[in-house]
Amino acid sequence: FSWQGEGIKIDSINPGSAISKTPIKPGDIIVKMNDTAIKGLREYASELAKYKPNDKVKITYISNNEHKTAEIILQKK
C-alpha cells in the first residue's frame, strides 16, 4: 500500500490474500471500509484492527476513476 491523497493505493496484491479474491487490482485506491472513510495507512490499519478472521468487510475503492465496492472475508494473518 502507499499513500496517495485520500485513501490508500494498492501497490501489489499477495496471491491467496483476501483482496486477491476480489476484482481489486494494483493501482486501485481503497477509500472506505464498511462505513469508515480511509484517508491513509493509519486509518486503514486502525479500521482493520477492529475485525477478526472470517469477518466480512465491504471495501469501497476507486478503479479507472469509478467508485466500486467489493466484499472480502478476512483471513488469519
GROMACS .gro file of C-alpha atoms in nm:
model
   77
    1PHE     CA    1   0.000   0.000   0.000
    2SER     CA    2   0.111   0.357  -0.049
    3TRP     CA    3  -0.036   0.695   0.033
    4GLN     CA    4  -0.196   0.894  -0.244
    5GLY     CA    5  -0.402   1.182  -0.109
    6GLU     CA    6  -0.731   1.038   0.011
    7GLY     CA    7  -0.734   0.661   0.055
    8ILE     CA    8  -0.455   0.411   0.002
    9LYS     CA    9  -0.325   0.296  -0.333
   10ILE     CA   10  -0.277  -0.076  -0.382
   11ASP     CA   11   0.081  -0.132  -0.496
   12SER     CA   12   0.065  -0.511  -0.512
   13ILE     CA   13  -0.159  -0.798  -0.402
   14ASN     CA   14  -0.031  -1.115  -0.242
   15PRO     CA   15  -0.166  -1.430  -0.414
   16GLY     CA   16  -0.405  -1.610  -0.180
   17SER     CA   17  -0.486  -1.296   0.023
   18ALA     CA   18  -0.843  -1.187   0.093
   19ILE     CA   19  -0.810  -0.900  -0.155
   20SER     CA   20  -0.679  -1.135  -0.426
   21LYS     CA   21  -1.025  -1.296  -0.430
   22THR     CA   22  -1.188  -0.966  -0.536
   23PRO     CA   23  -1.180  -0.753  -0.852
   24ILE     CA   24  -0.948  -0.505  -0.672
   25LYS     CA   25  -0.616  -0.478  -0.855
   26PRO     CA   26  -0.284  -0.294  -0.820
   27GLY     CA   27  -0.335   0.076  -0.890
   28ASP     CA   28  -0.683   0.085  -0.733
   29ILE     CA   29  -0.737   0.309  -0.430
   30ILE     CA   30  -0.923   0.193  -0.117
   31VAL     CA   31  -1.130   0.484   0.017
   32LYS     CA   32  -1.369   0.313   0.262
   33MET     CA   33  -1.404   0.002   0.479
   34ASN     CA   34  -1.769  -0.061   0.565
   35ASP     CA   35  -1.884   0.294   0.655
   36THR     CA   36  -1.545   0.432   0.765
   37ALA     CA   37  -1.353   0.663   0.530
   38ILE     CA   38  -0.992   0.561   0.478
   39LYS     CA   39  -0.773   0.869   0.445
   40GLY     CA   40  -0.437   0.692   0.473
   41LEU     CA   41  -0.243   0.397   0.610
   42ARG     CA   42  -0.309   0.488   0.975
   43GLU     CA   43  -0.688   0.478   0.929
   44TYR     CA   44  -0.662   0.160   0.724
   45ALA     CA   45  -0.460  -0.020   0.994
   46SER     CA   46  -0.684   0.112   1.272
   47GLU     CA   47  -1.001   0.003   1.094
   48LEU     CA   48  -0.860  -0.338   1.001
   49ALA     CA   49  -0.767  -0.400   1.367
   50LYS     CA   50  -1.138  -0.383   1.461
   51TYR     CA   51  -1.212  -0.706   1.275
   52LYS     CA   52  -1.118  -1.070   1.321
   53PRO     CA   53  -1.069  -1.360   1.078
   54ASN     CA   54  -1.383  -1.463   0.888
   55ASP     CA   55  -1.545  -1.119   0.933
   56LYS     CA   56  -1.695  -0.978   0.612
   57VAL     CA   57  -1.584  -0.627   0.523
   58LYS     CA   58  -1.721  -0.410   0.242
   59ILE     CA   59  -1.441  -0.225   0.064
   60THR     CA   60  -1.515   0.084  -0.143
   61TYR     CA   61  -1.240   0.157  -0.392
   62ILE     CA   62  -1.165   0.366  -0.697
   63SER     CA   63  -1.075   0.182  -1.017
   64ASN     CA   64  -1.047   0.359  -1.353
   65ASN     CA   65  -1.194   0.676  -1.194
   66GLU     CA   66  -1.508   0.487  -1.083
   67HIS     CA   67  -1.616   0.412  -0.726
   68LYS     CA   68  -1.678   0.039  -0.685
   69THR     CA   69  -1.739  -0.197  -0.395
   70ALA     CA   70  -1.622  -0.546  -0.311
   71GLU     CA   71  -1.676  -0.769  -0.011
   72ILE     CA   72  -1.385  -0.953   0.146
   73ILE     CA   73  -1.376  -1.221   0.412
   74LEU     CA   74  -1.077  -1.158   0.634
   75GLN     CA   75  -0.823  -1.434   0.681
   76LYS     CA   76  -0.584  -1.523   0.962
   77LYS     CA   77  -0.255  -1.335   0.942
   0.00000   0.00000   0.00000
